[in-house]
XYZ file of C-alpha atoms in Angstrom:
486
model
C 0.000 0.000 0.000
C 1.147 3.583 -0.686
C 2.036 5.918 2.194
C 4.230 8.946 2.820
C 5.060 10.677 6.099
C 5.606 14.425 6.450
C 7.787 15.292 9.441
C 9.110 18.726 10.378
C 12.140 20.423 11.868
C 9.905 21.693 14.675
C 6.379 22.585 15.697
C 4.441 25.120 13.599
C 6.573 24.622 10.479
C 3.367 24.029 8.501
C 3.126 20.233 8.493
C -0.633 20.188 9.021
C -1.317 22.595 6.159
C 1.046 20.808 3.789
C -0.559 17.441 4.566
C -4.008 18.951 4.001
C -2.840 20.483 0.716
C -1.287 17.227 -0.463
C -4.425 15.308 0.526
C -6.518 17.629 -1.637
C -3.939 17.564 -4.462
C -3.976 13.761 -4.729
C -7.747 13.570 -4.163
C -8.193 16.014 -7.055
C -6.182 13.550 -9.171
C -8.815 10.887 -8.491
C -7.075 8.931 -5.725
C -8.718 7.682 -2.546
C -6.653 9.427 0.134
C -6.645 9.239 3.924
C -4.817 11.415 6.487
C -3.151 9.957 9.555
C -1.369 11.325 12.605
C -0.222 8.705 15.123
C -0.125 11.058 18.099
C -1.340 14.615 18.401
C -1.332 17.129 21.238
C -3.993 19.811 21.003
C -7.034 21.187 22.760
C -8.557 22.006 19.386
C -10.420 18.807 18.603
C -13.230 17.618 16.356
C -16.044 15.136 16.901
C -16.361 12.192 14.530
C -19.680 10.807 13.345
C -19.193 7.675 15.463
C -18.934 9.662 18.696
C -15.176 10.000 19.106
C -12.762 12.918 19.013
C -9.591 13.574 17.059
C -7.272 16.514 16.491
C -8.762 19.389 14.502
C -5.973 19.142 11.926
C -6.883 15.560 11.040
C -10.552 16.523 10.678
C -9.465 19.269 8.271
C -7.282 16.802 6.380
C -10.262 14.448 6.088
C -12.218 17.319 4.534
C -9.312 17.783 2.134
C -9.684 14.114 1.178
C -13.464 14.645 0.820
C -14.252 11.974 3.423
C -15.740 12.003 6.903
C -13.213 12.012 9.772
C -12.790 8.822 11.786
C -11.038 8.036 15.054
C -8.421 5.966 13.206
C -7.052 9.129 11.566
C -5.648 10.221 14.955
C -5.647 7.244 17.331
C -3.747 8.975 20.154
C -4.683 12.510 21.221
C -3.283 14.365 24.227
C -5.325 17.317 25.515
C -3.283 19.452 27.945
C -5.038 20.235 31.240
C -2.012 21.707 33.023
C 1.639 22.449 32.346
C 2.604 18.894 33.323
C -0.470 16.775 32.618
C -2.917 15.958 29.842
C -6.066 13.993 29.176
C -5.299 10.934 27.056
C -7.741 10.077 24.270
C -7.296 6.704 22.533
C -9.327 5.985 19.400
C -11.628 8.849 20.228
C -12.393 7.993 23.858
C -10.970 9.221 27.179
C -8.380 6.865 28.593
C -7.333 8.737 31.717
C -5.143 11.673 32.689
C -1.390 11.346 32.426
C 1.538 13.299 33.772
C 4.112 14.127 31.098
C 6.872 11.912 32.521
C 4.558 8.978 33.090
C 3.234 9.171 29.560
C 6.735 9.244 28.058
C 7.481 6.019 29.901
C 4.259 4.260 28.850
C 3.514 5.488 25.340
C 5.311 2.576 23.651
C 2.378 0.396 24.717
C 0.195 2.446 22.356
C 2.269 1.636 19.259
C 0.173 -1.449 18.495
C -3.014 0.639 18.559
C -1.405 3.225 16.298
C -0.254 0.618 13.758
C -3.659 -1.069 13.766
C -5.420 2.214 12.934
C -2.881 2.963 10.212
C -3.360 -0.438 8.590
C -7.129 0.079 8.532
C -6.688 3.332 6.630
C -4.170 1.708 4.301
C -6.636 -1.029 3.420
C -9.353 1.418 2.380
C -7.298 3.893 0.337
C -4.856 4.355 -2.506
C -2.630 6.623 -0.430
C -2.181 7.509 3.247
C -0.405 10.784 4.035
C 0.973 10.755 7.575
C 1.805 13.793 9.679
C 4.511 13.690 12.310
C 4.548 15.654 15.573
C 7.140 18.169 16.663
C 10.504 17.118 15.244
C 12.436 13.845 14.919
C 15.525 15.860 15.875
C 14.220 15.958 19.458
C 16.303 12.881 20.099
C 15.744 13.116 23.848
C 12.202 11.871 23.076
C 13.307 9.126 20.684
C 12.960 6.241 23.149
C 9.484 4.690 22.839
C 8.543 7.229 20.149
C 5.242 6.619 18.351
C 4.841 10.025 16.664
C 7.817 10.303 14.311
C 10.604 7.846 13.522
C 9.309 5.209 15.914
C 6.150 5.011 13.835
C 7.912 5.420 10.461
C 10.193 2.462 11.118
C 7.486 0.264 12.640
C 5.134 0.878 9.692
C 7.934 1.136 7.077
C 6.749 4.523 5.786
C 9.237 6.812 3.979
C 9.674 10.304 5.432
C 9.976 13.774 3.896
C 11.361 16.416 6.263
C 9.995 19.991 6.167
C 11.924 23.118 7.101
C 10.313 26.515 7.731
C 12.325 29.277 6.087
C 10.105 32.037 7.473
C 11.415 31.505 11.007
C 15.022 31.556 9.768
C 17.977 29.138 10.129
C 16.316 26.608 7.810
C 19.658 25.332 6.519
C 20.852 24.735 10.076
C 17.523 23.094 10.988
C 17.661 20.546 8.171
C 21.402 19.926 8.286
C 21.255 19.776 12.084
C 18.508 17.160 11.964
C 20.687 15.092 9.623
C 23.565 15.409 12.070
C 21.759 14.340 15.241
C 19.613 11.495 13.891
C 20.966 7.984 14.226
C 21.736 6.049 11.041
C 18.501 4.055 11.009
C 16.306 7.138 11.461
C 18.324 9.203 8.995
C 17.868 6.528 6.339
C 14.072 6.850 6.584
C 14.242 10.433 5.287
C 14.044 10.367 1.481
C 13.994 14.089 0.776
C 13.201 17.549 2.122
C 10.774 20.386 1.473
C 11.093 24.081 2.230
C 7.956 25.842 3.457
C 6.753 29.471 3.833
C 9.129 31.166 1.398
C 8.474 34.847 0.621
C 9.947 36.603 -2.405
C 11.933 35.418 -5.431
C 12.535 31.630 -5.179
C 15.744 31.903 -7.202
C 17.351 33.731 -4.299
C 17.413 30.523 -2.264
C 18.666 28.156 -4.965
C 22.186 28.134 -3.517
C 20.792 27.456 -0.031
C 18.781 24.464 -1.240
C 21.825 23.125 -3.064
C 23.857 23.426 0.127
C 21.278 21.381 2.047
C 21.490 18.666 -0.609
C 25.287 18.730 -0.482
C 25.440 18.432 3.304
C 22.673 15.848 3.772
C 22.443 13.895 0.534
C 18.647 14.231 0.712
C 16.859 15.113 -2.550
C 15.300 18.572 -2.824
C 11.580 17.958 -3.446
C 10.478 21.576 -3.716
C 9.766 24.841 -1.932
C 6.311 26.170 -1.078
C 5.625 29.896 -1.041
C 3.892 31.661 1.803
C 0.388 30.189 1.531
C -1.970 33.089 2.248
C -4.977 30.786 1.859
C -3.868 28.910 4.993
C -5.250 31.805 7.038
C -8.724 30.657 6.008
C -8.200 27.157 7.429
C -9.006 26.186 11.027
C -5.867 26.430 13.122
C -4.851 23.797 15.624
C -2.311 25.703 17.673
C -3.030 28.694 19.914
C 0.061 30.429 18.509
C -2.188 31.899 15.782
C -4.522 33.701 18.168
C -2.666 37.008 17.982
C -3.714 37.592 14.387
C -5.390 40.988 14.205
C -8.477 41.848 12.156
C -8.595 45.349 10.688
C -11.369 47.542 12.095
C -12.084 49.713 9.042
C -15.782 49.746 8.166
C -16.742 47.291 10.905
C -20.088 47.762 12.648
C -19.758 45.526 15.696
C -16.913 44.503 17.967
C -16.658 40.927 19.265
C -13.912 39.846 21.649
C -12.844 36.519 23.161
C -10.593 36.405 26.246
C -7.681 34.007 25.728
C -8.136 31.570 28.584
C -5.060 29.593 29.588
C -6.586 26.298 28.352
C -8.699 27.708 25.543
C -10.121 24.960 23.336
C -11.803 24.700 19.940
C -11.105 28.343 19.145
C -11.346 27.662 15.407
C -15.136 27.882 15.776
C -14.729 31.672 15.677
C -13.053 31.677 12.246
C -16.329 32.493 10.510
C -16.756 35.592 12.673
C -13.216 36.719 11.854
C -14.134 36.591 8.173
C -17.264 38.710 8.440
C -16.863 42.153 6.810
C -18.968 43.951 9.450
C -17.299 42.321 12.467
C -14.197 43.591 14.244
C -12.976 40.461 15.997
C -10.143 40.071 18.497
C -8.756 37.609 21.014
C -7.867 39.488 24.209
C -4.522 38.279 25.619
C -3.785 37.832 29.327
C -2.761 41.057 31.034
C -5.149 43.111 28.901
C -8.541 44.392 30.027
C -11.643 43.475 28.056
C -12.440 46.524 25.890
C -15.235 48.720 27.172
C -16.739 49.246 23.725
C -17.243 45.568 22.841
C -20.711 44.625 21.629
C -20.302 40.931 22.454
C -17.901 39.073 24.748
C -17.650 35.346 24.076
C -16.326 33.094 26.824
C -14.808 30.191 24.875
C -14.455 26.520 25.576
C -11.646 25.373 27.837
C -9.985 22.097 28.729
C -10.077 22.999 32.434
C -13.137 24.990 33.497
C -12.303 25.518 37.161
C -8.666 26.356 36.478
C -9.643 28.846 33.810
C -12.382 30.321 35.993
C -9.629 31.105 38.506
C -7.468 32.405 35.646
C -10.322 34.672 34.511
C -10.591 36.140 38.020
C -6.815 36.606 38.203
C -6.927 38.675 35.009
C -9.730 40.862 36.377
C -11.948 39.828 33.488
C -14.821 39.038 35.872
C -14.911 42.744 36.796
C -14.720 43.725 33.118
C -17.588 41.356 32.289
C -19.791 42.732 35.080
C -19.199 46.266 33.816
C -19.873 45.127 30.242
C -23.234 43.668 31.277
C -24.163 46.802 33.244
C -23.562 48.852 30.102
C -25.986 46.641 28.198
C -23.372 44.528 26.439
C -24.033 40.948 25.402
C -22.250 37.794 26.595
C -22.156 34.323 25.051
C -20.614 31.326 26.792
C -19.636 28.227 24.830
C -19.133 24.890 26.615
C -16.691 25.648 29.461
C -17.502 29.332 29.053
C -21.184 28.468 29.522
C -20.347 26.579 32.720
C -18.488 29.632 34.081
C -21.492 31.907 33.498
C -23.577 29.967 36.025
C -23.844 30.277 39.797
C -21.462 27.427 40.637
C -19.098 24.865 39.132
C -18.312 21.743 41.173
C -15.868 18.907 40.555
C -16.435 16.571 43.532
C -14.691 13.582 41.932
C -11.612 15.449 40.670
C -12.375 14.966 36.970
C -10.277 17.987 35.976
C -7.775 17.846 38.825
C -8.107 18.045 42.593
C -11.721 17.902 43.832
C -12.993 21.450 44.280
C -15.902 23.805 43.819
C -16.106 27.490 42.982
C -18.670 30.211 42.537
C -19.336 31.025 38.906
C -19.883 34.456 37.418
C -23.570 34.382 38.332
C -24.776 35.725 34.994
C -26.971 32.690 34.258
C -29.221 30.813 36.695
C -27.544 27.419 36.225
C -25.107 25.167 38.075
C -22.618 22.608 36.750
C -21.274 19.393 38.250
C -18.351 17.685 36.514
C -18.941 14.016 35.681
C -16.719 11.169 34.536
C -18.556 10.561 31.284
C -17.847 12.732 28.258
C -20.455 13.865 25.741
C -19.178 13.610 22.162
C -21.679 13.934 19.340
C -22.618 15.970 16.281
C -25.883 17.878 16.725
C -28.388 19.819 14.637
C -31.325 21.980 15.628
C -32.629 25.512 15.896
C -31.811 28.650 17.834
C -34.556 30.149 19.983
C -35.456 32.458 17.077
C -35.823 29.542 14.641
C -32.554 29.686 12.684
C -31.027 26.272 11.986
C -27.587 25.342 13.260
C -25.184 22.435 12.833
C -22.515 21.808 15.447
C -21.125 19.340 17.958
C -20.916 18.691 21.687
C -17.602 17.872 23.393
C -17.710 18.258 27.148
C -17.678 16.732 30.594
C -20.132 18.005 33.167
C -23.895 18.398 33.457
C -25.551 21.773 33.789
C -28.985 22.197 35.341
C -31.371 25.008 36.175
C -32.023 26.595 32.793
C -35.545 28.005 32.379
C -35.200 29.567 28.929
C -33.019 27.337 26.701
C -30.851 28.791 23.980
C -31.131 25.846 21.576
C -33.490 23.026 20.676
C -32.045 19.914 19.034
C -33.922 18.117 16.289
C -34.794 15.339 18.731
C -36.601 17.861 20.937
C -33.953 18.042 23.677
C -33.013 21.586 24.708
C -29.605 22.998 25.601
C -28.213 26.134 27.142
C -29.747 29.096 28.908
C -30.741 32.692 28.217
C -30.958 35.413 30.862
C -34.256 37.178 31.535
C -33.200 40.247 29.527
C -31.821 38.080 26.691
C -28.369 39.648 26.806
C -26.493 36.723 28.386
C -26.708 33.257 26.916
C -24.712 30.082 26.840
C -24.767 26.540 25.512
C -22.659 23.417 25.099
C -22.700 23.405 21.297
C -19.534 24.254 19.379
C -19.613 25.443 15.781
C -22.683 27.677 15.978
C -21.141 30.272 13.675
C -20.123 27.946 10.849
C -23.479 27.792 9.078
C -24.576 31.059 7.513
C -28.185 30.838 8.736
C -27.318 30.641 12.426
C -24.494 33.180 12.147
C -26.796 35.633 10.357
C -29.336 35.367 13.155
C -26.741 35.807 15.911
C -25.164 38.828 14.203
C -28.578 40.387 13.605
C -29.008 40.598 17.387
C -25.949 42.883 17.379
C -27.126 44.990 14.442
C -24.738 43.527 11.881
C -25.327 41.726 8.600
C -23.554 38.523 7.532
C -21.902 37.777 4.215
C -24.114 34.660 4.121
C -21.293 32.238 3.309
C -20.977 28.874 5.036
C -17.555 28.425 6.642
C -17.225 25.039 4.931
C -17.233 26.780 1.549
C -14.418 29.119 2.614
C -12.368 26.162 3.827
C -12.976 24.114 0.689
C -11.929 26.989 -1.569
C -8.774 27.527 0.483
C -7.851 23.840 0.228
C -8.150 23.939 -3.551
C -5.974 27.074 -3.712
C -3.302 25.466 -1.534
C -3.362 22.248 -3.567
C -2.870 24.245 -6.768
C 0.126 26.085 -5.263
C 1.735 22.852 -4.084
C 1.206 21.321 -7.528
C 3.338 24.144 -8.959
C 5.922 24.198 -6.171
C 6.669 20.560 -5.336
C 8.029 17.673 -7.374
C 4.737 15.798 -7.172
C 5.810 12.772 -9.272
C 8.833 12.344 -6.994
C 6.660 12.526 -3.865
C 4.253 9.995 -5.373
C 7.112 7.683 -6.268
C 8.443 7.806 -2.714
C 4.988 6.789 -1.513
C 4.958 3.870 -3.944
C 2.705 5.369 -6.626
C 3.229 5.914 -10.323
C 2.182 9.465 -11.023
C 2.587 11.788 -13.999
C 3.028 15.523 -13.810
C-alpha cells in the first residue's frame, strides 16, 4: 500500500497545512486518500460521526480528502489540562489523565493501537499521508517514540522532512537534523521540502543546493507563503494574535484568551465577516469597554480557567460590560463559568474542588466522569437552523429559557431574563450562515451569508494548486509507492 510521512524540523513549520494540501492535491487527481497522525497534542479537537474525538488538523485533512473524519485518523490525542499533565484520548475515547513523565514512559504500549489504525486506513485507500509531531531531531524523546521515527520504522513509511524558512535558520535546521539522527532514522528520510518562502525563489537556490550537499537528501520543492492557509481552522493557539482590521466594521466581538482555551477555530467564521471587528484578548489586557459581544470560549479545564479569569480581572470587566448593556455568550466551558457554581467533587479535571461562577446565568454545573461527544443539529430560539457538535464533561442544570433546541426535541443552554447573556454546550454555531446571520442580527450587523465550509474548501483547492506548482509531485508519489505523472 502507498504511504508517505511528512515530518518537520519543529512545531508550527506548517506540516498540518502541507498534509491537508497534499491530501486535496492527490484527491483532485482521483485517488482515494486518507490522512493519519499517530499522536497529536492539542485542545482544538473535532467530533467524529461515530462519537469520538480527534485533532482538529486531522478533521481538516479528512475534509481535504473529501471523506468524513474517523477516530483511526488520529488514534492517540493528548489534551493538555495543566503544564505537566494531559487527558489521554485513545481511538476517540478518554483513557485517563497522564503526567508528562509517566506518559513518556508508557507510550510505547500504544504503538500497536497506532499501527492497527494505520493499517485500517491503508486497506481502504490508494494513499495515506501521515503527519509527524514536533521534530524527529528531538532525540531526547526518541525512546518509545510513536509520533515520528518510531512510527515510520514500525510501519515502514518513507519520510519527507519539512523546514520553515520564514522563522530563519532553515539550513541549520535541516542539516542539524541530519547530524543528530541515528543512522537508522536518517535513512528513513528520502527528501526535504522548504515551506513558507516569501519573495523570489531563485534567491534561495544556492541554499537548497547546500542542504542537498550536506545531507544527501533530494530537494523535493519549496512552497511559497500560503496566504490561503489563514482561512483554514488552526490547531495551535500560537495563531490567536492575528489581528483583524477595524475599518468599516459595525460591531466589535472579543474573546478572552483563557489559559486552556479549546476549539477556538469555531470563531473563524466571525473573523471573516466584513462587518465584524474580531479580536482575542490576551492575558494582562482588560476586556475593551466598547465591545458589543464578549464570548467566553471553551476550555480544557473549566475551574482552572475560571480562577485564571478572576486573576486577570476579566470578571470585573464582564460585570461592567453587562451593566452597560453589552451581550455575553458562553460556549461549553464558558457556559459553565457563566452559572452560579461549578463543582468537581470527583476530581475529573484535577483536585476535587468547587467554585462560585460568574452568576450571569441561573444554572449550576457538576463535573462528571462521562464525556459527551456527538454531532448535533437543531434551531436557535429564534428559529434559525444550526449544525454543530458537543464535546464536554459536566452536566448543567437550572435553565428556564433554553438557547437551543435539538432536532430530537432536547433543549440545551440558557438565556438570561433580559436576553443579553446566553450560553450553551454546542460548538460550531457560527459555521453555518443561517445561524451566524441570526446571531449577528441581534448585534445589528449583517452577515456575508457564506458557510464556513465553503471558505475552507476553496482555500484547500488554492493550496493544492500552489503545491502542484511548487513541489516535485511525481517524486513525492514515487516515494509513496505510486506511479504518477506531472
